[in-house]
GROMACS .gro file of C-alpha atoms in nm:
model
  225
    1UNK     CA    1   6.302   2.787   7.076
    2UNK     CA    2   6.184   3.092   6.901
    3UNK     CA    3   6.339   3.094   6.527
    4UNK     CA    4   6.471   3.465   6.550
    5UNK     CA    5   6.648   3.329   6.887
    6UNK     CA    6   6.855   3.064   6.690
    7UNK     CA    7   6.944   3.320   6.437
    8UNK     CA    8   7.043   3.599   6.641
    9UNK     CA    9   7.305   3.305   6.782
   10UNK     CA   10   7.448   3.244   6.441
   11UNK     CA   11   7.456   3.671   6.399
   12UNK     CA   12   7.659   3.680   6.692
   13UNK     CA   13   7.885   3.425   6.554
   14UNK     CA   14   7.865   3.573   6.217
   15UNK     CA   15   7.934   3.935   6.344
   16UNK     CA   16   8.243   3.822   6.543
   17UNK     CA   17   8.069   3.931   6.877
   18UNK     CA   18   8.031   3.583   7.048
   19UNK     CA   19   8.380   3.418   7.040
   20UNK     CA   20   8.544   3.135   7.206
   21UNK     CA   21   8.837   2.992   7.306
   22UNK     CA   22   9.038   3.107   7.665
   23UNK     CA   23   8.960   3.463   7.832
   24UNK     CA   24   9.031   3.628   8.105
   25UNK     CA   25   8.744   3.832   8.260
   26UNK     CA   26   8.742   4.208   8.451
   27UNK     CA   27   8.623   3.958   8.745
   28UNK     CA   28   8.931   3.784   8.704
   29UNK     CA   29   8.736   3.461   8.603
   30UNK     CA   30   8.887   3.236   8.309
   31UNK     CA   31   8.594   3.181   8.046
   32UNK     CA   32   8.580   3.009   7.755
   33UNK     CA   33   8.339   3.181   7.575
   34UNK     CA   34   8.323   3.627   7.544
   35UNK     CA   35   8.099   3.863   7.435
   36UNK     CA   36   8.201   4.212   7.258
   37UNK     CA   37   7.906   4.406   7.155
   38UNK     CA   38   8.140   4.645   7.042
   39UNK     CA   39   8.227   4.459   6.746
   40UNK     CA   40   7.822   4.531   6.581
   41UNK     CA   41   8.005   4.804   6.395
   42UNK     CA   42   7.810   4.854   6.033
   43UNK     CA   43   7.495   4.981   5.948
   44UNK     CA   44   7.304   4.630   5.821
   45UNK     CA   45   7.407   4.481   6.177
   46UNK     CA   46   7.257   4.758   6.364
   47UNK     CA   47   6.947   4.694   6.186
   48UNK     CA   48   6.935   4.352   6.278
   49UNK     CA   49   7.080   4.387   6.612
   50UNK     CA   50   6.753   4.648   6.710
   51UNK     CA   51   6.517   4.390   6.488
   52UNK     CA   52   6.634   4.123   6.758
   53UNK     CA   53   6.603   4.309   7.046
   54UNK     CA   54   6.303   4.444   6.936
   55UNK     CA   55   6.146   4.091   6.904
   56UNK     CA   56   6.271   3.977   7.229
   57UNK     CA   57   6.120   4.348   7.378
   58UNK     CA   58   5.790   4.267   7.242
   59UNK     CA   59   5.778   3.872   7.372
   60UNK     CA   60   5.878   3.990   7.698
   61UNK     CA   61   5.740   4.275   7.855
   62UNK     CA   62   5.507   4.349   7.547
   63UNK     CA   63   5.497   4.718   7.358
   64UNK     CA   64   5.318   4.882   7.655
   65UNK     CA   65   5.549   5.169   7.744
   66UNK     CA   66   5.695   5.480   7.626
   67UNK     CA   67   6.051   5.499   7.658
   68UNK     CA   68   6.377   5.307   7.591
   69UNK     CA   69   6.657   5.403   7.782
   70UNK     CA   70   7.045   5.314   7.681
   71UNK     CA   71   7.305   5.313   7.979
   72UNK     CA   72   7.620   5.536   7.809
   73UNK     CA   73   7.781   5.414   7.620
   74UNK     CA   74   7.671   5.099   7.430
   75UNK     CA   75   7.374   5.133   7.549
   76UNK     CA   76   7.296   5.450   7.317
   77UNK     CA   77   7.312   5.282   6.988
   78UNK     CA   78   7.113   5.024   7.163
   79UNK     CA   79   6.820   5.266   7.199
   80UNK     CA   80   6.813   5.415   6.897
   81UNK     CA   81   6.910   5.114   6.672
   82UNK     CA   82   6.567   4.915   6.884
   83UNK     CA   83   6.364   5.187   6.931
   84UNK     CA   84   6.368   5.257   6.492
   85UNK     CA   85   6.303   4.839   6.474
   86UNK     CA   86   6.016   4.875   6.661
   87UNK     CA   87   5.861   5.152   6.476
   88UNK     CA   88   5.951   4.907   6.167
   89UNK     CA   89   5.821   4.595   6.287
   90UNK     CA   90   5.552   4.725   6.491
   91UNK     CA   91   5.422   5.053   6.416
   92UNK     CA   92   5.469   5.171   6.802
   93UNK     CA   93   5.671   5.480   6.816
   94UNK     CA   94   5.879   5.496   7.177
   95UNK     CA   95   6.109   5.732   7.219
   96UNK     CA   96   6.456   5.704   7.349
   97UNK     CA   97   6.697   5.821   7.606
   98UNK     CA   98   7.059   5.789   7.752
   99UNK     CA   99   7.247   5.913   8.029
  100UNK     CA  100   7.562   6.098   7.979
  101UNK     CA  101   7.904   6.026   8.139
  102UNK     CA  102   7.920   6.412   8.221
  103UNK     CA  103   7.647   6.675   8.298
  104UNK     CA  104   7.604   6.921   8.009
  105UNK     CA  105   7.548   7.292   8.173
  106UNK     CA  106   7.482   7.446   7.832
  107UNK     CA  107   7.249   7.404   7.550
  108UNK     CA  108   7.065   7.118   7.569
  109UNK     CA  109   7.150   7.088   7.949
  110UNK     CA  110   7.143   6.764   8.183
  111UNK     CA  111   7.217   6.421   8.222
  112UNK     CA  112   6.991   6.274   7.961
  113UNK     CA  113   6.996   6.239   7.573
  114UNK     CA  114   6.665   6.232   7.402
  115UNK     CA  115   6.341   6.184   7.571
  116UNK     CA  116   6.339   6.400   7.906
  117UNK     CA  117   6.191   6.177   8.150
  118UNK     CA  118   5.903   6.321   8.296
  119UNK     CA  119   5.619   6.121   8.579
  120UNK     CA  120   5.480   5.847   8.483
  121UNK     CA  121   5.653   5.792   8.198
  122UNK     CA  122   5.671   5.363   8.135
  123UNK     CA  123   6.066   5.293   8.071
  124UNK     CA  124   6.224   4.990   7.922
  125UNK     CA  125   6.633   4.965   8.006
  126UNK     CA  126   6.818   4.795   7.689
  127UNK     CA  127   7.181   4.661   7.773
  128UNK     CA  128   7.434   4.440   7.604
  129UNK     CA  129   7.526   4.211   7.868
  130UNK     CA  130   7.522   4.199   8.231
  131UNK     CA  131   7.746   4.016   8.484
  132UNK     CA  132   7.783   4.213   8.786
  133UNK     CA  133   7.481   4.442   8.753
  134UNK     CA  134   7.716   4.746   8.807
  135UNK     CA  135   7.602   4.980   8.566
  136UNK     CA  136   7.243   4.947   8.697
  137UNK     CA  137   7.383   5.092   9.024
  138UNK     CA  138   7.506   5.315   8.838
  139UNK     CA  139   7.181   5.446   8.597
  140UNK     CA  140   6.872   5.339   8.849
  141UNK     CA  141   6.935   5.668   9.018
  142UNK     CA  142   6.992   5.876   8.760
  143UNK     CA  143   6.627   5.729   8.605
  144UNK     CA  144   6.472   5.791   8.940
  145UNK     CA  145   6.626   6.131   9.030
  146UNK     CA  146   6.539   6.249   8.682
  147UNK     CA  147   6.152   6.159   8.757
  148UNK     CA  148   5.926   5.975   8.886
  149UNK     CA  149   5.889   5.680   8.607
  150UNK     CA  150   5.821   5.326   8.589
  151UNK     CA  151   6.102   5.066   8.477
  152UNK     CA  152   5.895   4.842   8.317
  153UNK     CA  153   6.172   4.603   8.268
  154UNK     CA  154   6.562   4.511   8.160
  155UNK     CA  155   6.655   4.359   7.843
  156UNK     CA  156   7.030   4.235   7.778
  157UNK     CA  157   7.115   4.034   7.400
  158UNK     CA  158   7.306   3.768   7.596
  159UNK     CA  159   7.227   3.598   8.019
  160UNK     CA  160   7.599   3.428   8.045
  161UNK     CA  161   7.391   3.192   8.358
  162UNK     CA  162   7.674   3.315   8.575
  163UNK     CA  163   7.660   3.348   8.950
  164UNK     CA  164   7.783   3.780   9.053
  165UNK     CA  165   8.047   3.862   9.265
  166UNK     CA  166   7.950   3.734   9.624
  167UNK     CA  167   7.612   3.612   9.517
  168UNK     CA  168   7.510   3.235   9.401
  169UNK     CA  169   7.233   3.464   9.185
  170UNK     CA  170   7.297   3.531   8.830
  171UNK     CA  171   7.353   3.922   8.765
  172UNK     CA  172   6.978   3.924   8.640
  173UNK     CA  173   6.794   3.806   8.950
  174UNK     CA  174   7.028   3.999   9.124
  175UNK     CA  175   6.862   4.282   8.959
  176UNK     CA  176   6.549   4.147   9.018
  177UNK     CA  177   6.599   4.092   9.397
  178UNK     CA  178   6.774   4.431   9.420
  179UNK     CA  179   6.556   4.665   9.208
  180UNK     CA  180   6.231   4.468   9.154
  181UNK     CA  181   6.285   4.514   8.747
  182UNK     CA  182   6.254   4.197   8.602
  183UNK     CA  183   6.529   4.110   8.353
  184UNK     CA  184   6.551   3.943   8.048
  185UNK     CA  185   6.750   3.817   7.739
  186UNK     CA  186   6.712   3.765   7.366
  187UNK     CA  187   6.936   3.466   7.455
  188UNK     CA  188   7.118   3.289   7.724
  189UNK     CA  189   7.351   3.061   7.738
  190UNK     CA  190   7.210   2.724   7.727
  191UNK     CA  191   7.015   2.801   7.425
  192UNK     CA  192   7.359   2.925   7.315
  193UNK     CA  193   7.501   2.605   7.339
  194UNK     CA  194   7.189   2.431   7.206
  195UNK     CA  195   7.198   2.613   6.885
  196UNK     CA  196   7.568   2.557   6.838
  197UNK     CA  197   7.714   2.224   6.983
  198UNK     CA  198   7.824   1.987   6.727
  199UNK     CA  199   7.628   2.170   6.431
  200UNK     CA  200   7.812   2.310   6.191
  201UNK     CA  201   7.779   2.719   6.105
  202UNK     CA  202   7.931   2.817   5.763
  203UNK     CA  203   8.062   2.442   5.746
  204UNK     CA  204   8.255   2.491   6.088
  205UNK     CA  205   8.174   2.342   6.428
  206UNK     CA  206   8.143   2.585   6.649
  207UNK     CA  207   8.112   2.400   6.987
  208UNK     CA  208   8.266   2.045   6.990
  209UNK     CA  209   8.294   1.792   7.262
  210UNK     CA  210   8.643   1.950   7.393
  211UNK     CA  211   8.485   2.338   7.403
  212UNK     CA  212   8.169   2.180   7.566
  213UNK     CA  213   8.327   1.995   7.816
  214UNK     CA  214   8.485   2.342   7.920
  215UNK     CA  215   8.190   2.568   7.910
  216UNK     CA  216   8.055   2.229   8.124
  217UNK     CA  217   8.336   2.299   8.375
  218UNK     CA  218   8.299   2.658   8.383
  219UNK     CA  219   7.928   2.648   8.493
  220UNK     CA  220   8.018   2.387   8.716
  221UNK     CA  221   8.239   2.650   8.935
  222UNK     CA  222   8.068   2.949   8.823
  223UNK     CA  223   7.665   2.896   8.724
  224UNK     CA  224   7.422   3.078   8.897
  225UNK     CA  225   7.219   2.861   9.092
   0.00000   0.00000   0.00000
């Protein structure tokens, strides 16, 4: 495993983002693990957070393309907080863009924050999580009404390995199937639980035999197949 993958595990431990214990999902679903991106609240771990998506940008899909486009609303800091790493770590400037929840009708007008899509532009989407693939539903269209570019790819920090709603497919080959955008992660799940069962983080263990025996479970009912 990649050493900035390990260590954007710990972050998420660190920033109080990945947490576990018993949680109750918007499916309804019972988890023992949740995510809260909304918790990367200071300046330093925006840095990092766009350093590691930046990394996992670059492994995956490469730094071919122009544009990196944040769903509203997480995904806006997202954008911007990558789109600077990159520039830092790689001396590529892309720019960025986000929808927004309303259509502005004066001043800067439209849908879109930032770039203004225009043909042929090369797009990369930048999420926090996915499990249902609902907000690309929601955004594809808006991307493709807007012009006529190409979605080079999805990137999400964390693949929870789940199966969707009425699917046995995990929310990113969903997307895959659905869209034809191929979907990553910075991390998923069983790395995850690699990095963290039975070794200690700060002196604490964050994943002992008791919590992996019901992540075990959990995957056992609900892992993508």
């Amino acid at each position: 495993m990649e050493s900035y993958k390990s260590e954007f595990v710990q972050f998420m431990v660190d920033s109080n983002v990945l947490k576990f214990g018993d949680f109750t999902l918007k499916s309804g679903r019972k988890s023992p693990f949740f995510m809260n991106a909304g918790a990367y609240v200071t300046g330093t771990q925006l840095t990092k957070l766009g350093e590691y998506y930046a990394k996992a940008i670059h492994d995956n899909f490469g730094l071919d393309f122009d544009v990196l486009f944040g769903p509203a609303y997480k995904g806006i800091p997202l954008a911007v907080a990558t789109a600077m790493a990159i520039s830092r770590l790689y001396g590529k400037d892309v720019d960025y863009c986000a929808n927004r929840k309303e259509v502005k009708d004066h001043g800067d007008v439209g849908i879109l924050l930032g770039h203004k899509l225009k043909d042929g532009d090369r797009v990369v989407m930048i999420e926090d999580v996915t499990t249902s693939g609902k907000s690309i539903e929601e955004t594809y269209p808006i991307l493709k009404g807007q012009a006529d570019v190409e979605i080079k790819g999805l990137i999400v920090s964390l693949n929870r390995m789940e199966k969707g709603l009425g699917t046995d497919k995990s929310a990113l080959e969903d997307i895959k199937d659905k869209y034809g955008i191929e979907a990553r992660s910075i991390v998923d799940m069983k790395e995850v639980v690699e990095c963290l069962y039975n070794k200690e983080v700060d002196g604490k263990i964050i994943i002992d035999d008791e919590l992996k025996k019901a992540i075990d479970a959990y995957y056992e009912q609900y892992g993508a197949k």
